[in-house]
PDB file of C-alpha atoms in Angstrom:
ATOM      1  CA  MET O 210      14.118   6.023 -14.218  1.00 55.00           C
ATOM      2  CA  ALA O 211      11.330   6.398 -11.116  1.00 71.00           C
ATOM      3  CA  LYS O 212       7.527   6.297 -12.084  1.00 90.00           C
ATOM      4  CA  LEU O 213       6.137   9.481 -11.259  1.00 91.00           C
ATOM      5  CA  SER O 214       3.680   7.083  -9.284  1.00 91.00           C
ATOM      6  CA  ASP O 215       6.638   6.307  -7.460  1.00 90.00           C
ATOM      7  CA  ILE O 216       7.862   9.535  -7.347  1.00 94.00           C
ATOM      8  CA  ILE O 217       5.217  11.617  -5.513  1.00 94.00           C
ATOM      9  CA  GLU O 218       4.463   8.660  -3.005  1.00 92.00           C
ATOM     10  CA  ASP O 219       7.974   8.904  -2.106  1.00 92.00           C
ATOM     11  CA  TYR O 220       7.661  12.809  -1.723  1.00 93.00           C
ATOM     12  CA  ILE O 221       4.116  12.739   0.334  1.00 92.00           C
ATOM     13  CA  LYS O 222       5.879   9.928   2.528  1.00 88.00           C
ATOM     14  CA  MET O 223       8.490  12.870   3.250  1.00 89.00           C
ATOM     15  CA  ILE O 224       6.768  15.013   3.871  1.00 89.00           C
ATOM     16  CA  ILE O 225       4.927  13.124   6.729  1.00 86.00           C
ATOM     17  CA  GLU O 226       8.508  12.100   8.485  1.00 83.00           C
ATOM     18  CA  ASN O 227       9.997  15.614   8.415  1.00 86.00           C
ATOM     19  CA  GLU O 228       6.279  16.247   9.823  1.00 82.00           C
ATOM     20  CA  LYS O 229       6.702  13.874  12.959  1.00 74.00           C
ATOM     21  CA  SER O 230       3.370  13.675  13.046  1.00 74.00           C
ATOM     22  CA  ASP O 231       0.141  11.007  12.581  1.00 74.00           C
ATOM     23  CA  SER O 232      -1.403  13.108   9.338  1.00 81.00           C
ATOM     24  CA  ILE O 233      -0.625  15.284   6.967  1.00 89.00           C
ATOM     25  CA  GLU O 234      -2.979  18.234   5.420  1.00 89.00           C
ATOM     26  CA  ILE O 235      -2.491  19.090   1.435  1.00 89.00           C
ATOM     27  CA  GLN O 236      -3.849  19.926  -1.719  1.00 89.00           C
ATOM     28  CA  ARG O 237      -4.283  17.852  -4.459  1.00 87.00           C
ATOM     29  CA  ASN O 238      -4.048  20.506  -7.237  1.00 87.00           C
ATOM     30  CA  ILE O 239      -1.028  22.412  -5.015  1.00 90.00           C
ATOM     31  CA  LEU O 240      -0.297  19.084  -5.389  1.00 91.00           C
ATOM     32  CA  ALA O 241      -0.647  18.036  -9.116  1.00 91.00           C
ATOM     33  CA  GLN O 242       0.649  21.726  -9.607  1.00 92.00           C
ATOM     34  CA  HIS O 243       4.287  20.148  -7.773  1.00 93.00           C
ATOM     35  CA  PHE O 244       4.560  18.249  -9.601  1.00 94.00           C
ATOM     36  CA  ASN O 245       2.723  18.405 -13.314  1.00 94.00           C
ATOM     37  CA  CYS O 246       0.076  16.262 -13.751  1.00 92.00           C
ATOM     38  CA  ALA O 247      -3.319  15.928 -14.059  1.00 89.00           C
ATOM     39  CA  PRO O 248      -5.058  15.848 -10.129  1.00 87.00           C
ATOM     40  CA  SER O 249      -6.523  12.641 -10.842  1.00 87.00           C
ATOM     41  CA  GLN O 250      -2.268  10.988 -10.815  1.00 91.00           C
ATOM     42  CA  ILE O 251      -2.774  12.322  -7.385  1.00 90.00           C
ATOM     43  CA  ASN O 252      -5.902  10.399  -6.954  1.00 88.00           C
ATOM     44  CA  TYR O 253      -3.956   7.254  -8.511  1.00 90.00           C
ATOM     45  CA  VAL O 254      -1.565   7.153  -6.334  1.00 91.00           C
ATOM     46  CA  LEU O 255      -3.282   7.904  -2.653  1.00 90.00           C
ATOM     47  CA  THR O 256      -5.844   5.006  -3.489  1.00 86.00           C
ATOM     48  CA  THR O 257      -3.740   2.934  -4.535  1.00 85.00           C
ATOM     49  CA  ARG O 258      -0.604   4.016  -2.520  1.00 86.00           C
ATOM     50  CA  PHE O 259      -1.947   4.367   0.631  1.00 86.00           C
ATOM     51  CA  GLY O 260      -4.790   2.291   1.943  1.00 80.00           C
ATOM     52  CA  ASN O 261      -5.484   0.043   4.844  1.00 73.00           C
ATOM     53  CA  ASP O 262      -3.265  -2.290   3.430  1.00 68.00           C
ATOM     54  CA  ARG O 263      -0.006   0.296   3.662  1.00 75.00           C
ATOM     55  CA  GLY O 264      -1.475   1.140   6.949  1.00 75.00           C
ATOM     56  CA  PHE O 265      -2.370   4.221   5.977  1.00 82.00           C
ATOM     57  CA  VAL O 266      -5.699   6.385   5.913  1.00 83.00           C
ATOM     58  CA  VAL O 267      -7.103   9.500   3.662  1.00 87.00           C
ATOM     59  CA  GLU O 268      -9.753  11.565   3.631  1.00 86.00           C
ATOM     60  CA  SER O 269     -11.193  13.497   1.522  1.00 82.00           C
ATOM     61  CA  ARG O 270     -12.799  16.768   1.338  1.00 77.00           C
ATOM     62  CA  ARG O 271     -13.524  18.299  -2.401  1.00 72.00           C
ATOM     63  CA  GLY O 272     -14.284  21.644  -3.799  1.00 67.00           C
ATOM     64  CA  GLY O 273     -12.278  25.160  -3.535  1.00 62.00           C
ATOM     65  CA  GLY O 274     -11.315  24.716   0.082  1.00 60.00           C
ATOM     66  CA  GLY O 275     -10.756  20.853   0.040  1.00 67.00           C
ATOM     67  CA  TYR O 276      -7.802  18.972   1.554  1.00 81.00           C
ATOM     68  CA  ILE O 277      -6.975  16.301   1.505  1.00 88.00           C
ATOM     69  CA  LYS O 278      -5.666  14.651   5.151  1.00 88.00           C
ATOM     70  CA  ILE O 279      -3.333  11.521   4.751  1.00 89.00           C
ATOM     71  CA  TYR O 280      -3.267   9.806   8.695  1.00 84.00           C
ATOM     72  CA  LYS O 281      -0.425   7.275   9.395  1.00 80.00           C
ATOM     73  CA  VAL O 282      -1.658   4.342  11.388  1.00 74.00           C
ATOM     74  CA  GLN O 283       0.584   3.386  14.058  1.00 65.00           C
ATOM     75  CA  THR O 284      -0.262  -0.159  16.012  1.00 64.00           C
ATOM     76  CA  ASP O 285       0.997  -3.069  17.413  1.00 67.00           C
ATOM     77  CA  PRO O 286       2.429  -5.476  14.635  1.00 66.00           C
ATOM     78  CA  ASP O 287       0.441  -7.863  15.810  1.00 69.00           C
ATOM     79  CA  LYS O 288      -2.296  -5.547  15.566  1.00 74.00           C
ATOM     80  CA  HIS O 289      -1.335  -4.740  11.930  1.00 70.00           C
ATOM     81  CA  ILE O 290      -0.691  -8.677  10.579  1.00 76.00           C
ATOM     82  CA  GLU O 291      -4.566  -9.075  11.754  1.00 76.00           C
ATOM     83  CA  ARG O 292      -6.415  -5.971  10.539  1.00 74.00           C
ATOM     84  CA  ILE O 293      -4.612  -7.002   7.158  1.00 75.00           C
ATOM     85  CA  LEU O 294      -5.405 -10.652   8.087  1.00 73.00           C
ATOM     86  CA  LYS O 295      -9.418  -9.110   8.437  1.00 73.00           C
ATOM     87  CA  ASP O 296      -9.897  -5.820   6.171  1.00 72.00           C
ATOM     88  CA  THR O 297      -7.804  -5.733   2.793  1.00 75.00           C
ATOM     89  CA  ILE O 298      -7.383 -10.119   2.025  1.00 83.00           C
ATOM     90  CA  GLY O 299     -10.714 -12.234   1.528  1.00 81.00           C
ATOM     91  CA  ASP O 300     -11.706 -14.615  -0.713  1.00 88.00           C
ATOM     92  CA  SER O 301      -9.560 -12.570  -3.954  1.00 90.00           C
ATOM     93  CA  LEU O 302      -5.672 -11.193  -3.480  1.00 90.00           C
ATOM     94  CA  THR O 303      -4.688  -9.371  -6.591  1.00 91.00           C
ATOM     95  CA  LYS O 304      -0.711  -9.188  -7.826  1.00 92.00           C
ATOM     96  CA  ALA O 305      -0.165  -5.619  -6.814  1.00 89.00           C
ATOM     97  CA  GLN O 306      -2.092  -5.869  -3.259  1.00 89.00           C
ATOM     98  CA  ALA O 307       0.587  -8.110  -2.950  1.00 92.00           C
ATOM     99  CA  GLU O 308       2.604  -5.945  -3.539  1.00 91.00           C
ATOM    100  CA  GLY O 309       1.354  -3.509  -1.450  1.00 89.00           C
ATOM    101  CA  ILE O 310       1.127  -5.715   1.764  1.00 90.00           C
ATOM    102  CA  ILE O 311       4.789  -7.487   1.273  1.00 92.00           C
ATOM    103  CA  LYS O 312       6.071  -3.121   0.498  1.00 90.00           C
ATOM    104  CA  ASN O 313       4.086  -2.314   3.912  1.00 85.00           C
ATOM    105  CA  LEU O 314       5.678  -6.088   5.913  1.00 88.00           C
ATOM    106  CA  PHE O 315       8.863  -4.964   5.256  1.00 91.00           C
ATOM    107  CA  GLU O 316       8.467  -0.682   5.490  1.00 86.00           C
ATOM    108  CA  LYS O 317       6.968  -1.737   9.115  1.00 83.00           C
ATOM    109  CA  LYS O 318      10.609  -4.122   9.410  1.00 88.00           C
ATOM    110  CA  LEU O 319       8.375  -6.555  10.406  1.00 87.00           C
ATOM    111  CA  ILE O 320       9.792  -8.650   8.000  1.00 91.00           C
ATOM    112  CA  SER O 321      13.563  -9.155   6.775  1.00 94.00           C
ATOM    113  CA  LYS O 322      14.588  -7.499   2.461  1.00 95.00           C
ATOM    114  CA  ARG O 323      15.154 -11.531   1.731  1.00 95.00           C
ATOM    115  CA  GLU O 324      11.807 -12.738   3.644  1.00 94.00           C
ATOM    116  CA  MET O 325      10.132  -9.608   1.191  1.00 94.00           C
ATOM    117  CA  GLN O 326      12.269 -10.795  -1.858  1.00 95.00           C
ATOM    118  CA  LEU O 327      11.309 -14.347  -0.746  1.00 94.00           C
ATOM    119  CA  MET O 328       7.778 -13.330  -0.723  1.00 93.00           C
ATOM    120  CA  SER O 329       7.210 -11.312  -4.242  1.00 94.00           C
ATOM    121  CA  ARG O 330       8.501 -14.468  -5.389  1.00 94.00           C
ATOM    122  CA  VAL O 331       5.537 -16.824  -4.535  1.00 94.00           C
ATOM    123  CA  PHE O 332       3.452 -13.773  -5.496  1.00 93.00           C
ATOM    124  CA  SER O 333       4.476 -13.641  -9.764  1.00 92.00           C
ATOM    125  CA  ASP O 334       3.045 -14.655 -12.470  1.00 90.00           C
ATOM    126  CA  ARG O 335       5.729 -16.620 -12.848  1.00 92.00           C
ATOM    127  CA  ALA O 336       5.453 -19.144 -10.023  1.00 93.00           C
ATOM    128  CA  LEU O 337       2.018 -19.494 -10.291  1.00 93.00           C
ATOM    129  CA  SER O 338       1.849 -20.635 -14.561  1.00 92.00           C
ATOM    130  CA  LYS O 339       0.684 -23.831 -13.945  1.00 93.00           C
ATOM    131  CA  ILE O 340      -2.473 -22.499 -12.230  1.00 92.00           C
ATOM    132  CA  PHE O 341      -5.447 -21.538 -14.203  1.00 92.00           C
ATOM    133  CA  GLN O 342      -5.601 -16.943 -15.292  1.00 86.00           C
ATOM    134  CA  ASN O 343      -8.737 -16.472 -13.107  1.00 86.00           C
ATOM    135  CA  GLU O 344      -7.270 -18.886 -10.135  1.00 93.00           C
ATOM    136  CA  ARG O 345      -4.314 -17.658  -9.450  1.00 93.00           C
ATOM    137  CA  ASN O 346      -5.587 -14.929  -7.878  1.00 93.00           C
ATOM    138  CA  GLU O 347      -7.593 -17.690  -5.180  1.00 93.00           C
ATOM    139  CA  ILE O 348      -4.531 -18.387  -4.678  1.00 93.00           C
ATOM    140  CA  ARG O 349      -2.623 -16.257  -3.898  1.00 93.00           C
ATOM    141  CA  ALA O 350      -5.332 -14.587  -1.380  1.00 91.00           C
ATOM    142  CA  ASP O 351      -4.880 -18.439   0.492  1.00 92.00           C
ATOM    143  CA  PHE O 352      -0.982 -17.687   0.056  1.00 92.00           C
ATOM    144  CA  MET O 353      -1.355 -14.755   2.160  1.00 90.00           C
ATOM    145  CA  LYS O 354      -2.443 -15.662   4.840  1.00 89.00           C
ATOM    146  CA  GLU O 355      -0.982 -18.368   5.270  1.00 89.00           C
ATOM    147  CA  MET O 356       2.296 -16.520   4.979  1.00 89.00           C
ATOM    148  CA  LEU O 357       0.484 -14.145   7.873  1.00 86.00           C
ATOM    149  CA  LEU O 358      -0.395 -16.559  10.484  1.00 85.00           C
ATOM    150  CA  ILE O 359       2.791 -17.631  11.064  1.00 83.00           C
ATOM    151  CA  LEU O 360       3.895 -13.812  11.338  1.00 79.00           C
ATOM    152  CA  ILE O 361       2.131 -13.398  13.711  1.00 73.00           C
TER     153      ILE O 361
END
């Protein structure tokens, strides 16, 4: 069974696709009511699933008439990868961040399903089990940078 976060993400992406526009405007409270969840759950999804590393920009205005505006960033493939290298990957990359980048690359058809699976395995805790826990995120960042440089 899919997690609520996944369902909310898919729903928002469906709205974006159906609008056939580069942005949508939604109200956090209405979306929370639709999914029978707290508005903080919507915030979590927006923060973790709609960041720059996944090709989105989120603008939020709080208050009575508040809204959330989500922009889908349209870039050519090389510029998208360069933006990930420049803006997203620092000296450290968590497993979740790596998975987000990989999923985004696949959704933008910059990598195949097989490449997505291979990359996911490389970033797994199991693959990095011989490396000290506190060093894994640094290794992930280095690995991701090297893989993305090949795609440019």
